[in-house]
CSV table of C-alpha atoms in Angstrom, one decimal:
chain,number,residue,atom,x,y,z
A,1,MET,CA,7.8,-68.0,86.8
A,2,ALA,CA,6.1,-69.3,83.6
A,3,VAL,CA,4.2,-66.6,81.6
A,4,PRO,CA,0.5,-67.4,81.5
A,5,THR,CA,-1.1,-67.9,78.2
A,6,LYS,CA,-4.7,-67.3,77.0
A,7,ARG,CA,-6.7,-70.5,77.5
A,8,VAL,CA,-9.3,-69.6,74.8
A,9,PRO,CA,-8.0,-67.0,72.4
A,10,SER,CA,-10.7,-67.7,69.9
A,11,VAL,CA,-13.6,-70.1,69.0
A,12,LYS,CA,-12.9,-71.9,65.7
A,13,GLU,CA,-15.1,-74.3,64.0
A,14,ARG,CA,-15.1,-76.1,60.6
A,15,LEU,CA,-18.7,-75.3,59.7
A,16,ALA,CA,-19.6,-77.4,56.7
A,17,GLU,CA,-18.3,-79.2,53.6
A,18,ILE,CA,-20.1,-79.2,50.2
A,19,LYS,CA,-19.2,-81.7,47.5
A,20,TYR,CA,-20.7,-81.1,44.1
A,21,SER,CA,-20.2,-82.7,40.7
A,22,GLY,CA,-22.1,-81.3,37.7
A,23,VAL,CA,-22.7,-78.2,35.7
A,24,PHE,CA,-22.5,-74.7,37.3
A,25,ASP,CA,-21.6,-71.1,36.4
A,26,TYR,CA,-18.0,-70.5,37.7
A,27,ASP,CA,-18.2,-66.7,37.2
A,28,SER,CA,-21.4,-66.4,39.1
A,29,LEU,CA,-20.1,-68.6,41.9
A,30,TYR,CA,-16.9,-66.6,42.3
A,31,LYS,CA,-18.8,-63.2,42.1
A,32,GLY,CA,-21.5,-64.5,44.4
A,33,VAL,CA,-19.1,-65.5,47.2
A,34,TYR,CA,-17.2,-62.3,46.9
A,35,SER,CA,-20.4,-60.3,47.0
A,36,TRP,CA,-21.5,-62.1,50.1
A,37,PHE,CA,-18.4,-61.0,51.9
A,38,LYS,CA,-18.6,-57.4,50.6
A,39,GLY,CA,-22.3,-57.1,51.4
A,40,ARG,CA,-21.6,-57.9,55.0
A,41,PHE,CA,-18.7,-55.5,55.3
A,42,TYR,CA,-16.0,-58.2,55.6
A,43,ASP,CA,-12.4,-57.3,54.5
A,44,VAL,CA,-12.0,-60.1,52.0
A,45,HIS,CA,-8.7,-61.4,50.7
A,46,GLU,CA,-8.1,-64.1,48.1
A,47,THR,CA,-5.2,-65.8,49.9
A,48,ALA,CA,-4.7,-68.5,47.3
A,49,TYR,CA,-5.5,-69.0,43.6
A,50,LYS,CA,-4.0,-72.0,41.9
A,51,HIS,CA,-4.8,-73.0,38.4
A,52,LYS,CA,-3.4,-76.2,36.9
A,53,THR,CA,-4.2,-77.6,33.5
A,54,THR,CA,-4.5,-81.4,33.3
A,55,PRO,CA,-5.6,-83.7,30.4
A,56,ARG,CA,-9.0,-84.2,32.1
A,57,GLY,CA,-9.6,-80.4,32.7
A,58,ALA,CA,-8.4,-77.6,34.9
A,59,GLU,CA,-7.7,-78.0,38.6
A,60,VAL,CA,-8.4,-74.9,40.5
A,61,GLU,CA,-7.9,-74.0,44.2
A,62,ILE,CA,-9.3,-70.7,45.6
A,63,SER,CA,-9.2,-69.5,49.2
A,64,PHE,CA,-11.2,-66.6,50.5
A,65,LYS,CA,-10.5,-65.1,53.9
A,66,GLY,CA,-12.9,-62.5,55.3
A,67,GLU,CA,-12.4,-60.5,58.5
A,68,ARG,CA,-14.7,-58.1,60.2
A,69,LYS,CA,-14.2,-56.2,63.5
A,70,GLN,CA,-17.5,-56.9,65.1
A,71,SER,CA,-16.6,-54.8,68.2
A,72,GLU,CA,-13.5,-53.4,69.8
A,73,TRP,CA,-13.0,-56.8,71.4
A,74,ILE,CA,-14.3,-59.5,68.9
A,75,MET,CA,-13.3,-60.1,65.4
A,76,TYR,CA,-15.2,-62.4,63.0
A,77,LYS,CA,-13.3,-64.5,60.5
A,78,VAL,CA,-14.9,-66.6,57.8
A,79,ASN,CA,-12.8,-68.7,55.4
A,80,VAL,CA,-14.0,-70.5,52.2
A,81,ASP,CA,-11.8,-73.0,50.4
A,82,PHE,CA,-12.7,-74.2,46.9
A,83,HIS,CA,-10.9,-77.1,45.3
A,84,ILE,CA,-12.2,-77.8,41.8
A,85,TRP,CA,-11.1,-80.7,39.6
A,86,ASP,CA,-11.7,-81.6,35.9
A,87,MET,CA,-13.2,-78.2,35.1
A,88,ALA,CA,-14.2,-77.9,31.4
A,89,ASP,CA,-16.4,-75.4,29.5
A,90,VAL,CA,-19.8,-76.6,28.3
A,91,GLU,CA,-22.6,-74.9,26.5
A,92,ALA,CA,-26.1,-75.3,27.8
A,93,THR,CA,-29.5,-74.0,26.5
A,94,ASN,CA,-31.7,-72.5,29.1
A,95,ASP,CA,-35.2,-71.1,27.9
A,96,GLY,CA,-33.9,-71.0,24.3
A,97,LYS,CA,-30.8,-69.0,25.3
A,98,LYS,CA,-27.3,-70.4,25.0
A,99,GLN,CA,-25.2,-70.1,28.1
A,100,LYS,CA,-21.6,-70.7,28.7
A,101,LEU,CA,-21.2,-72.8,31.8
A,102,ASN,CA,-18.7,-75.1,33.4
A,103,LYS,CA,-18.7,-78.8,34.3
A,104,ALA,CA,-16.5,-79.9,37.2
A,105,ARG,CA,-16.4,-81.7,40.6
A,106,MET,CA,-15.5,-79.7,43.6
A,107,THR,CA,-15.2,-79.5,47.4
A,108,VAL,CA,-16.0,-76.4,49.3
A,109,VAL,CA,-15.0,-76.1,53.0
A,110,ILE,CA,-16.3,-73.2,55.2
A,111,THR,CA,-14.7,-72.4,58.5
A,112,MET,CA,-15.5,-69.7,61.0
A,113,GLU,CA,-13.5,-68.2,63.8
A,114,ALA,CA,-14.5,-65.6,66.5
A,115,VAL,CA,-11.3,-64.1,67.9
A,116,PHE,CA,-11.5,-62.4,71.3
A,117,ASP,CA,-9.2,-59.5,72.2
A,118,TYR,CA,-7.8,-59.3,68.6
A,119,GLU,CA,-5.9,-56.1,69.6
A,120,LYS,CA,-4.1,-58.1,72.3
A,121,ARG,CA,-4.7,-55.6,75.0
A,122,PHE,CA,-4.9,-58.3,77.6
A,123,GLU,CA,-1.5,-59.7,76.6
A,124,GLN,CA,0.5,-56.6,77.9
A,125,LYS,CA,1.0,-58.0,81.4
A,126,PRO,CA,0.7,-61.5,83.0
A,127,PHE,CA,-2.0,-60.2,85.4
A,128,TYR,CA,-4.1,-59.1,82.4
A,129,ILE,CA,-3.8,-62.6,80.9
A,130,LYS,CA,-5.0,-64.2,84.1
A,131,LEU,CA,-7.9,-61.7,84.2
A,132,TYR,CA,-8.7,-62.5,80.6
A,133,ASN,CA,-8.8,-66.2,81.4
A,134,LEU,CA,-11.1,-65.6,84.4
A,135,LEU,CA,-13.4,-63.4,82.3
A,136,VAL,CA,-13.6,-65.4,79.1
A,137,ASP,CA,-13.4,-69.0,80.5
A,138,LYS,CA,-15.5,-68.6,83.7
A,139,ILE,CA,-17.7,-65.5,83.8
A,140,LEU,CA,-18.5,-64.5,80.2
A,141,TRP,CA,-18.3,-67.9,78.5
A,142,MET,CA,-22.1,-68.6,78.1
A,143,LYS,CA,-22.8,-65.0,77.2
A,144,LEU,CA,-20.1,-65.1,74.5
A,145,MET,CA,-21.3,-68.5,73.1
A,146,LEU,CA,-25.0,-67.5,73.0
A,147,GLY,CA,-24.3,-64.0,71.7
A,148,PRO,CA,-21.5,-63.1,69.3
A,149,VAL,CA,-20.3,-66.7,68.5
A,150,ASP,CA,-23.8,-67.9,67.7
A,151,THR,CA,-24.4,-64.8,65.5
A,152,LEU,CA,-21.3,-65.6,63.5
A,153,TYR,CA,-22.2,-69.3,63.3
A,154,TYR,CA,-25.5,-68.6,61.6
A,155,GLU,CA,-24.1,-65.8,59.5
A,156,ALA,CA,-21.6,-68.3,58.1
A,157,TYR,CA,-24.5,-70.6,57.4
A,158,THR,CA,-26.1,-68.0,55.1
A,159,LEU,CA,-22.9,-68.2,53.1
A,160,HIS,CA,-23.3,-72.0,53.0
A,161,THR,CA,-26.9,-71.6,51.7
A,162,GLU,CA,-25.8,-69.0,49.2
A,163,ILE,CA,-23.1,-71.3,47.7
A,164,LYS,CA,-25.7,-74.1,47.4
A,165,LYS,CA,-28.0,-71.7,45.5
A,166,LEU,CA,-25.2,-70.7,43.2
A,167,LEU,CA,-24.5,-74.3,42.4
A,168,ASN,CA,-28.3,-75.0,41.9
A,169,MET,CA,-28.3,-77.7,44.5
A,170,GLU,CA,-31.5,-79.3,45.6
A,171,THR,CA,-31.1,-78.5,49.3
A,172,ALA,CA,-30.5,-74.8,49.0
A,173,TYR,CA,-32.5,-73.6,52.0
A,174,SER,CA,-32.0,-72.6,55.6
A,175,ALA,CA,-34.6,-72.1,58.2
A,176,PHE,CA,-32.3,-70.1,60.4
B,1,MET,CA,-16.5,-85.7,76.7
B,2,GLU,CA,-18.5,-88.8,77.1
B,3,LYS,CA,-20.8,-89.9,74.3
B,4,ARG,CA,-23.6,-92.3,75.1
B,5,LEU,CA,-25.3,-94.0,72.1
B,6,VAL,CA,-29.0,-93.7,72.8
B,7,ILE,CA,-30.5,-94.7,69.4
B,8,LYS,CA,-28.5,-96.7,66.9
B,9,GLY,CA,-29.4,-97.4,63.2
B,10,MET,CA,-33.0,-96.4,63.1
B,11,LEU,CA,-33.6,-96.7,59.4
B,12,LEU,CA,-36.2,-95.2,57.1
B,13,LYS,CA,-36.4,-96.3,53.4
B,14,TYR,CA,-38.6,-94.9,50.7
B,15,GLU,CA,-38.9,-95.2,47.0
B,16,GLY,CA,-41.1,-93.1,44.9
B,17,LEU,CA,-42.3,-89.5,44.7
B,18,PHE,CA,-41.1,-86.9,47.2
B,19,GLY,CA,-39.7,-83.3,47.2
B,20,VAL,CA,-36.0,-83.1,48.0
B,21,LEU,CA,-36.2,-79.5,48.9
B,22,ASP,CA,-39.4,-80.0,50.9
B,23,LEU,CA,-37.9,-82.8,52.8
B,24,TYR,CA,-34.8,-80.7,53.6
B,25,LYS,CA,-37.1,-77.8,54.6
B,26,LEU,CA,-39.0,-80.1,56.9
B,27,ILE,CA,-35.9,-81.3,58.7
B,28,ASP,CA,-34.5,-77.8,59.0
B,29,ASP,CA,-37.8,-76.3,60.3
B,30,TRP,CA,-38.1,-79.2,62.8
B,31,THR,CA,-34.5,-78.5,64.0
B,32,LYS,CA,-35.4,-74.8,64.6
B,33,GLU,CA,-38.8,-75.4,66.2
B,34,ASN,CA,-37.4,-78.0,68.7
B,35,GLY,CA,-34.5,-75.8,69.9
B,36,TYR,CA,-31.7,-77.6,68.1
B,37,ASP,CA,-28.8,-75.9,66.5
B,38,LYS,CA,-28.0,-76.6,62.9
B,39,PHE,CA,-24.9,-78.5,62.0
B,40,GLU,CA,-24.6,-79.7,58.4
B,41,LYS,CA,-21.4,-81.6,58.5
B,42,GLU,CA,-21.4,-82.7,54.9
B,43,SER,CA,-23.5,-82.2,51.8
B,44,THR,CA,-22.8,-84.0,48.6
B,45,GLU,CA,-24.6,-83.8,45.2
B,46,TYR,CA,-23.4,-85.6,42.1
B,47,VAL,CA,-25.3,-85.2,38.8
B,48,LYS,CA,-25.2,-88.4,36.9
B,49,PRO,CA,-27.0,-89.6,33.7
B,50,GLU,CA,-29.3,-91.9,35.6
B,51,GLY,CA,-30.2,-89.1,38.1
B,52,LYS,CA,-28.8,-87.2,41.0
B,53,TYR,CA,-27.0,-88.8,43.9
B,54,ILE,CA,-27.4,-86.7,47.1
B,55,GLU,CA,-25.8,-87.5,50.4
B,56,MET,CA,-26.0,-85.5,53.6
B,57,ARG,CA,-24.7,-85.8,57.1
B,58,LEU,CA,-26.7,-83.6,59.4
B,59,GLU,CA,-25.8,-83.4,63.1
B,60,PRO,CA,-28.2,-81.0,64.9
B,61,TYR,CA,-27.4,-80.6,68.5
B,62,LYS,CA,-29.1,-79.1,71.6
B,63,LYS,CA,-27.4,-77.9,74.8
B,64,VAL,CA,-29.8,-79.2,77.4
B,65,SER,CA,-27.6,-77.9,80.2
B,66,ASP,CA,-24.0,-76.7,80.6
B,67,TYR,CA,-23.1,-80.4,81.1
B,68,VAL,CA,-25.4,-82.3,78.8
B,69,GLN,CA,-25.9,-82.0,75.1
B,70,ASN,CA,-28.2,-83.9,72.7
B,71,ARG,CA,-26.9,-84.8,69.3
B,72,ILE,CA,-28.9,-86.4,66.5
B,73,VAL,CA,-27.0,-87.8,63.5
B,74,LEU,CA,-28.9,-88.0,60.3
B,75,LEU,CA,-27.3,-89.8,57.3
B,76,ILE,CA,-29.5,-89.1,54.3
B,77,PHE,CA,-28.9,-91.0,51.0
B,78,MET,CA,-30.8,-90.2,47.8
B,79,LYS,CA,-30.2,-92.2,44.7
B,80,ASP,CA,-31.4,-91.8,41.1
B,81,VAL,CA,-33.2,-88.6,41.8
B,82,LYS,CA,-35.0,-87.2,38.8
B,83,GLU,CA,-37.5,-84.4,38.3
B,84,ALA,CA,-41.1,-85.4,37.9
B,85,ASP,CA,-44.1,-83.3,37.0
B,86,VAL,CA,-47.2,-84.4,39.0
B,87,GLU,CA,-50.8,-83.1,38.9
B,88,ILE,CA,-52.4,-82.8,42.3
B,89,ASP,CA,-55.9,-81.4,42.6
B,90,ARG,CA,-55.7,-80.2,38.9
B,91,LYS,CA,-52.5,-78.2,39.7
B,92,LYS,CA,-49.1,-79.1,38.4
B,93,HIS,CA,-46.3,-79.6,40.9
B,94,LYS,CA,-42.6,-80.2,40.4
B,95,LEU,CA,-41.4,-83.0,42.5
B,96,ASN,CA,-38.6,-85.6,42.5
B,97,LYS,CA,-38.6,-89.3,42.1
B,98,GLY,CA,-36.0,-91.6,43.5
B,99,ASN,CA,-34.7,-93.8,46.3
B,100,LEU,CA,-34.4,-92.4,49.8
B,101,ALA,CA,-32.7,-93.9,52.9
B,102,ILE,CA,-32.3,-92.0,56.2
B,103,ASN,CA,-30.3,-93.4,59.1
B,104,PHE,CA,-31.0,-92.0,62.6
B,105,ASP,CA,-28.5,-92.1,65.4
B,106,ALA,CA,-28.7,-90.2,68.7
B,107,TYR,CA,-26.0,-89.5,71.2
B,108,LEU,CA,-26.2,-88.0,74.7
B,109,GLU,CA,-22.9,-86.1,75.2
B,110,THR,CA,-21.8,-85.2,78.8
B,111,ASP,CA,-19.2,-82.7,79.7
B,112,TYR,CA,-19.1,-81.4,76.1
B,113,GLU,CA,-16.9,-78.4,77.2
B,114,HIS,CA,-14.3,-80.8,78.6
B,115,ARG,CA,-14.2,-79.0,82.0
B,116,TRP,CA,-14.1,-82.2,84.0
B,117,GLU,CA,-11.3,-83.8,82.0
B,118,GLN,CA,-8.5,-81.3,82.8
B,119,LYS,CA,-7.2,-83.2,85.8
B,120,PRO,CA,-7.3,-86.9,86.8
B,121,THR,CA,-9.0,-86.0,90.1
B,122,LEU,CA,-11.8,-84.1,88.3
B,123,PHE,CA,-12.2,-87.0,85.8
B,124,PHE,CA,-12.5,-89.5,88.7
B,125,ILE,CA,-15.1,-87.4,90.5
B,126,ARG,CA,-17.0,-86.9,87.3
B,127,THR,CA,-17.1,-90.7,86.7
B,128,LEU,CA,-18.4,-91.4,90.2
B,129,VAL,CA,-21.1,-88.6,90.1
B,130,ASP,CA,-22.2,-89.8,86.6
B,131,LYS,CA,-22.5,-93.4,87.7
B,132,TYR,CA,-24.2,-93.0,91.1
B,133,ILE,CA,-25.6,-89.5,91.7
B,134,TYR,CA,-26.5,-88.0,88.3
B,135,LYS,CA,-28.0,-91.2,86.9
B,136,ILE,CA,-31.6,-90.2,87.4
B,137,TYR,CA,-31.1,-87.0,85.4
B,138,THR,CA,-29.2,-88.8,82.7
B,139,GLN,CA,-32.0,-91.3,82.2
B,140,LYS,CA,-34.5,-88.4,81.9
B,141,PHE,CA,-32.3,-86.7,79.3
B,142,GLU,CA,-32.0,-89.9,77.4
B,143,SER,CA,-35.8,-90.3,77.4
B,144,ASN,CA,-36.3,-86.8,76.1
B,145,LEU,CA,-33.7,-87.4,73.4
B,146,LYS,CA,-35.6,-90.6,72.3
B,147,ASN,CA,-38.8,-88.6,72.2
B,148,ASP,CA,-37.2,-86.0,70.0
B,149,VAL,CA,-35.8,-88.6,67.5
B,150,ASN,CA,-39.2,-90.4,67.4
B,151,SER,CA,-40.9,-87.0,66.7
B,152,LEU,CA,-38.6,-86.3,63.8
B,153,HIS,CA,-38.9,-89.8,62.5
B,154,THR,CA,-42.7,-89.6,62.6
B,155,ALA,CA,-42.7,-86.1,60.9
B,156,ILE,CA,-40.6,-87.5,58.0
B,157,LYS,CA,-42.8,-90.6,57.7
B,158,SER,CA,-46.0,-88.4,57.6
B,159,PHE,CA,-44.4,-86.2,55.0
B,160,LEU,CA,-43.4,-89.1,52.8
B,161,ASN,CA,-46.9,-90.7,53.2
B,162,LEU,CA,-48.4,-87.5,51.7
B,163,TYR,CA,-46.8,-88.3,48.3
B,164,ARG,CA,-48.1,-91.9,48.2
B,165,TYR,CA,-51.4,-90.9,46.7
């Protein structure tokens, strides 16, 4: 008899993509993103850091992965991937003060994932997996989507807005 | 999932003074007030010598029922955006000046959770029900979606008209 599998182990979504080309403060951006995770009690890991020097400037790739056990059954995961091209140092004057900034073009991708039963308690027996499928897929689906998944969705959007503010983008605002 | 195109290529063009942040706030606030969920698929901003180039793809959606979902697709293009200081009622305001184009599309998505696509029999039953039984409700949902898009279009037009004088 085939072993049943979880039909919906998690809800994963690619939230947003930001493309920016211009002057920004790389240090503030890095620290800002890190602080966002820490301020919300995520366990943050920098899973990738690649730095490559090219004639046009530096190419940098950074990946942050944050995890937080929201309850004994749901875990929140938020990932941020930065890919920066042609990064060069520039000096700018702001209110009479000289600032060391950076000029580059970049892509930022934010993804979120709500993992159900992250401790795999429902995977111990085939009956438990069937029970999990019944509970998550049929009975609790709407409650999960409107509750914890929605909360994570809009929490990840605060990170999206924070990154826009750090880049001094014109549309750095969120009504939610 | 079936996607029905309800509104296609409704265009709004404007050239002149407007506030980029204020326009974005208007769309975001409208989304929240009308029960839509935010989905900012892509946000692009390039700083060029002739001004900023801003491009956004917003897809706010609203789950009308467990079977039907409204989705509005907004493609916003802003070209040659520069800062401009304007005096209104003897007060100085920081606005932006540039070219703006917004394209509105609207889709009615049915079976967005893909529950009726898991088996051929279910798919066949869904097609029959959609075509002959559920048609009245679908037409009503389409009408509501058109009203929503028109409401957003009017709100943005009114907002831009404020900066004409």
